[in-house]
Coordinates of C-alpha atoms in Angstrom, one line a residue:
X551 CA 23.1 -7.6 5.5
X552 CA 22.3 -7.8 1.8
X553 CA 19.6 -10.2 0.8
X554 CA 20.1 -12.1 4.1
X555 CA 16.7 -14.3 3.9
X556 CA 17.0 -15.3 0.6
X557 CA 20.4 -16.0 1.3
X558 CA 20.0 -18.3 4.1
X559 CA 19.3 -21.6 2.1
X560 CA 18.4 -24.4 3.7
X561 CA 22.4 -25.9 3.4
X562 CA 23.4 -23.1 4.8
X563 CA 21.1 -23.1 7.9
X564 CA 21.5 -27.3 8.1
X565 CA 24.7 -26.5 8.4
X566 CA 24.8 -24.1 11.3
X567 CA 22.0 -26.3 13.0
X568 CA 24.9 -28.8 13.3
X569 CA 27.3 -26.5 14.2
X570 CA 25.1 -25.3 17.2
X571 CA 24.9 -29.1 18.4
X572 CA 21.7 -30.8 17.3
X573 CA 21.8 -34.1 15.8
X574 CA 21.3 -34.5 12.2
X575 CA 17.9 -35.7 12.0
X576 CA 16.8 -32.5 14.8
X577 CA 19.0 -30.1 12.5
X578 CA 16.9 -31.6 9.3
X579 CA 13.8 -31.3 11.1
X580 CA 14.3 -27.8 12.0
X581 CA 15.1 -26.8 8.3
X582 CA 12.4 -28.4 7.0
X583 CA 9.9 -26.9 9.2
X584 CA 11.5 -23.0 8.6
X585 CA 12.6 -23.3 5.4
X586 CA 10.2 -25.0 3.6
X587 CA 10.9 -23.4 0.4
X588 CA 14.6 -24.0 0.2
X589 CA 15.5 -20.5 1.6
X590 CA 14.4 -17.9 4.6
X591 CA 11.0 -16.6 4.5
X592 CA 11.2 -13.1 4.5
X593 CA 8.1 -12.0 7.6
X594 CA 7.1 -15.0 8.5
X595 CA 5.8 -15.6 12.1
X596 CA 8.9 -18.4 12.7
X597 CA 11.2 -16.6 11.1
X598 CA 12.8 -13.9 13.2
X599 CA 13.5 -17.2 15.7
X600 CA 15.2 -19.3 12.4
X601 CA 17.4 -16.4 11.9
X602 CA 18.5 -15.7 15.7
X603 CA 19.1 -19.9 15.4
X604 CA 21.0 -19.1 12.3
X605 CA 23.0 -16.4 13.8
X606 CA 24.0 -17.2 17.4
X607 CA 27.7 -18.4 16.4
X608 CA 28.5 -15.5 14.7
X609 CA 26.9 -12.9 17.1
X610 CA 28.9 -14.7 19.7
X611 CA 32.0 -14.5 18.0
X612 CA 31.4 -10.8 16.8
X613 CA 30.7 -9.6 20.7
X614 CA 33.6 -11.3 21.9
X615 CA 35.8 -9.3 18.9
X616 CA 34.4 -5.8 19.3
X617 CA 34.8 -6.0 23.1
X618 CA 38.3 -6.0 22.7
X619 CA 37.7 -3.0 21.3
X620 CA 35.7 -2.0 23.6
X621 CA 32.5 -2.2 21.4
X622 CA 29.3 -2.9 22.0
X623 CA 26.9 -5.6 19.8
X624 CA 23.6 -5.6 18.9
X625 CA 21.7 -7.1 16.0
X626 CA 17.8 -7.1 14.9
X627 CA 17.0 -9.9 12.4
X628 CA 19.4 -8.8 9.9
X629 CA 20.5 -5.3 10.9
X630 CA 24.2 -5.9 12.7
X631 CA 25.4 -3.1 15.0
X632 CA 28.2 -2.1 16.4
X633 CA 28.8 0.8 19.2
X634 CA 32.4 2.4 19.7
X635 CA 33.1 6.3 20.7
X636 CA 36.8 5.7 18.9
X637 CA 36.2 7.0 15.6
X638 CA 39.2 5.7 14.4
X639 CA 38.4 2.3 15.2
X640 CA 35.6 2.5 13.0
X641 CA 37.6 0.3 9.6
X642 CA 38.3 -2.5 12.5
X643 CA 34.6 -2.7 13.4
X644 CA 33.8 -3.0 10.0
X645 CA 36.3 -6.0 9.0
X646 CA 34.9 -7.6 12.3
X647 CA 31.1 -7.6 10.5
X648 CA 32.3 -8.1 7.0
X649 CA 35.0 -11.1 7.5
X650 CA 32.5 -12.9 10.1
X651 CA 29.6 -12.7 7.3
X652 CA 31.8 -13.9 4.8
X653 CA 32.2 -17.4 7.0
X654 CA 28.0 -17.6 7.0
X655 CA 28.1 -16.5 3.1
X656 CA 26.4 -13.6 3.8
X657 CA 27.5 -9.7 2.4
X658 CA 27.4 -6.3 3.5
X659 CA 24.6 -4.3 2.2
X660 CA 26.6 -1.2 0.7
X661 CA 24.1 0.6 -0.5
X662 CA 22.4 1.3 2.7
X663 CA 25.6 1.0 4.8
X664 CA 26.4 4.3 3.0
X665 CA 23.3 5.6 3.4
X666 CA 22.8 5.4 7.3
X667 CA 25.4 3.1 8.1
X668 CA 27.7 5.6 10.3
X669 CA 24.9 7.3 12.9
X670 CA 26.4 9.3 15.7
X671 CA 25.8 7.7 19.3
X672 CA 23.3 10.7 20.7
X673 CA 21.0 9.8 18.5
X674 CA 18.3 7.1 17.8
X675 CA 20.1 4.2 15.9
X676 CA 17.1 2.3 14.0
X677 CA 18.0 -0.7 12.1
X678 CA 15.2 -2.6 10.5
X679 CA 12.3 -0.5 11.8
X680 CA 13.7 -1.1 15.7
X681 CA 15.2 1.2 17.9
X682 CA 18.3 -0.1 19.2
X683 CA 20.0 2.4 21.8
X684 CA 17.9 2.8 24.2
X685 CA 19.1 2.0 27.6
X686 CA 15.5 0.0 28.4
X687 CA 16.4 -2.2 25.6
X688 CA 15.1 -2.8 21.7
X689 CA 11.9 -1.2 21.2
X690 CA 9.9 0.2 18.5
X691 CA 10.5 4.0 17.4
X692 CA 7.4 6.2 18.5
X693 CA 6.7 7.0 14.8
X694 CA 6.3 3.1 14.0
X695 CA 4.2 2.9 17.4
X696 CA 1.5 5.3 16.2
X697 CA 1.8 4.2 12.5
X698 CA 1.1 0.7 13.7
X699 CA -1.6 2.2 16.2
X700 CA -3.6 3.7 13.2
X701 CA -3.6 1.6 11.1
X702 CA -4.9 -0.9 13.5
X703 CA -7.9 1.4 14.3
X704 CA -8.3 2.3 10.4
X705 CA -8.6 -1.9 10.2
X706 CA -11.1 -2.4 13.0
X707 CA -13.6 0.6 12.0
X708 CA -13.4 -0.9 8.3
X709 CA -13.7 -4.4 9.7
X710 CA -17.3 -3.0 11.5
X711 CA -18.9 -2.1 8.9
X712 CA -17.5 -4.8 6.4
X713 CA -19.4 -5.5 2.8
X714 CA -18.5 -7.4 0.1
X715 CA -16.0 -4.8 -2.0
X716 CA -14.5 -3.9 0.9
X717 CA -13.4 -7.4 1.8
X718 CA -10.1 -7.8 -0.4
X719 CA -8.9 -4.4 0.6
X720 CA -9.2 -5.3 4.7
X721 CA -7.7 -8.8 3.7
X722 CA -4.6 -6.4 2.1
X723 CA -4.1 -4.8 5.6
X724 CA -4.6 -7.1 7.9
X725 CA -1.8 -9.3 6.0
X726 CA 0.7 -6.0 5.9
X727 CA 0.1 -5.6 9.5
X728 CA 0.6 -9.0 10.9
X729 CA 3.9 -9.0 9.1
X730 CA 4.7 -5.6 10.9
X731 CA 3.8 -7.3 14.0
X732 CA 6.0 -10.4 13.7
X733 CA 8.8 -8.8 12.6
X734 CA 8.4 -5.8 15.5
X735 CA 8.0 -8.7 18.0
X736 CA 11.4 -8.9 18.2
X737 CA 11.7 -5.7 20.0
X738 CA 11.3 -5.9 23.9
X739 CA 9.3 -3.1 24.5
X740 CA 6.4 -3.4 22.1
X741 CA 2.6 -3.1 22.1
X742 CA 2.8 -6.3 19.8
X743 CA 0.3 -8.3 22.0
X744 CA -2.4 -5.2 22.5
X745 CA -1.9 -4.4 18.7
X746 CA -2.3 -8.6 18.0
X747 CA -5.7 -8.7 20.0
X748 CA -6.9 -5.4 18.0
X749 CA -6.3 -8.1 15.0
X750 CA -7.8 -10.8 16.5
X751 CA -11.4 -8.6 16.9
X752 CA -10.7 -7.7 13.6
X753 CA -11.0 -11.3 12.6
X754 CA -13.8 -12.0 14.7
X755 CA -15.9 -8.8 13.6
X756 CA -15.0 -10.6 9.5
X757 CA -16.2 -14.2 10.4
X758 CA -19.5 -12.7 12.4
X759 CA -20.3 -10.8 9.5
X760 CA -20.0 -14.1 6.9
X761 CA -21.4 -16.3 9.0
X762 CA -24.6 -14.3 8.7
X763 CA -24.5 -14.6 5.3
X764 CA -24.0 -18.2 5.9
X765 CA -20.7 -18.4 4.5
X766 CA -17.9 -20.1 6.1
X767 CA -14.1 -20.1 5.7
X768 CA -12.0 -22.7 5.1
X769 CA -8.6 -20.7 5.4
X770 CA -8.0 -18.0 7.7
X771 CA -10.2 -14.8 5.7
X772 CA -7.2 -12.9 4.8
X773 CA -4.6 -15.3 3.2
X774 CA -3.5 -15.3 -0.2
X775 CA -0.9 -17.3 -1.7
X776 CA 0.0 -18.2 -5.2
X777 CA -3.1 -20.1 -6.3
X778 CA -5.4 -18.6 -4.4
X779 CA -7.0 -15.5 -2.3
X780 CA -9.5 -16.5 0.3
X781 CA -10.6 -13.2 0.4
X782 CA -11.5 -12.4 -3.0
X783 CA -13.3 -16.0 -3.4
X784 CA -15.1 -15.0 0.0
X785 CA -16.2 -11.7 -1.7
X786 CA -17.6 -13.2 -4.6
X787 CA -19.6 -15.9 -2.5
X788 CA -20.9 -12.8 -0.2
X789 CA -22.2 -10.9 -3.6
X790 CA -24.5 -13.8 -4.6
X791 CA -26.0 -14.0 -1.1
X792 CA -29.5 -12.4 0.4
X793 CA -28.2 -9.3 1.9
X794 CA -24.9 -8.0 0.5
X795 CA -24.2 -5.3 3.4
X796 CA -24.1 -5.9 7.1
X797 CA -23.2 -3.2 9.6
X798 CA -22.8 -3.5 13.6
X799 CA -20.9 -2.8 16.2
X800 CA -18.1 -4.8 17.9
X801 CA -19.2 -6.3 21.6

């Protein structure tokens, strides 16, 4: 789907609240509290659940379609699939996806339906950095497993030996990988939760070494929004402290 978060403003998604059966206040409630911008946060920890809400008419309306066809549907946040051996069904399946986005105001995305839009069914079908064919259910391609896995490992070792400059960059990290985690935790087989305590002792190993320093957070360490980055003010508190370096092990 082309821009789909953006897309989903918070009309749009009032609207389908009501359609799904909550009463107004509920359905203004709900928007509100996952759109608080006007429009579809793109990775954040509610928002693969806002966009399943968001979806569920029209995924119920496409599976019933493409089983007349004898199709099969599956969809991962915003990557809509559709399984047929019948080759030359292939322009019905697509007018199924493209009229039944229309009705939610939402587009094909063209460019990368061109790109790997048409996969043959042997082999792995990934849409939006999830495996989708396999007969155990959605998982996470093995490649994106051990990336993950890494990086996680790379995190905790630099979290150990944590100092001052090295602060911002962990912060930069631990951010990319806890939105690689939420949106992965849509997958059924996952190591999401082993990978999300390997963060979690990252955090703790941070907020050990600053309270040694005597320096305490008032966010979480690694956030950074518009006005601010806790990270880089934590940095610049640590460098005017007794003691700029601290190295340990975790327990």
């Amino acid at each position: 789907v082309k821009n789909a978060f953006p897309t989903v403003t918070s009309d749009r998604f009032y609207l389908q609240m009501l359609a799904l059966g909550f009463q107004s206040d509920i359905a203004r409630l709900l928007t509100k509290l996952l759109l608080p911008d006007g429009y579809l946060p793109q990775g954040g920890p509610a928002s693969n659940a806002a966009i399943d809400l968001f979806f569920y008419r029209t995924d119920c309306q496409i599976e019933q379609e493409l089983a007349v066809l004898g199709a099969r549907y599956t969809r991962f946040t915003d990557g809509l699939d559709g399984s047929f051996r019948r080759a030359d069904r292939a322009s019905q399946v697509a007018e199924i996806f493209e009229r039944n986005l229309e009705r939610i105001g939402l587009r094909v995305n063209l460019k990368k339906l061109a790109e790997c839009g048409w996969q043959p069914v042997g082999a792995e079908r990934v849409m939006c950095g999830v495996r989708t064919n396999s007969p155990k259910g959605t998982q996470l391609p093995r490649e994106v497993i051990k990336r993950l896995v890494d990086d996680c490992d790379s995190l905790l070792r630099g979290a150990r030996t944590v100092a001052p400059h090295t602060l911002t960059g962990l912060a930069r990290k631990r951010r990319a990988l806890q939105g690689s985690l939420n949106q992965g935790s849509q997958a059924r087989i996952a190591p999401v939760r082993d990978l999300q305590r390997r963060l979690y002792q990252v955090d703790g190993l941070i907020l050990v070494a600053l309270r040694r320093v005597h320096i305490h957070c008032n966010r979480q360490w690694f956030t950074k929004g518009k006005d601010f980055d806790e990270a880089a003010s934590l940095s610049e508190a640590w460098r005017f402290r007794k003691g700029t370096h601290i190295s340990f092990a975790a327990a």
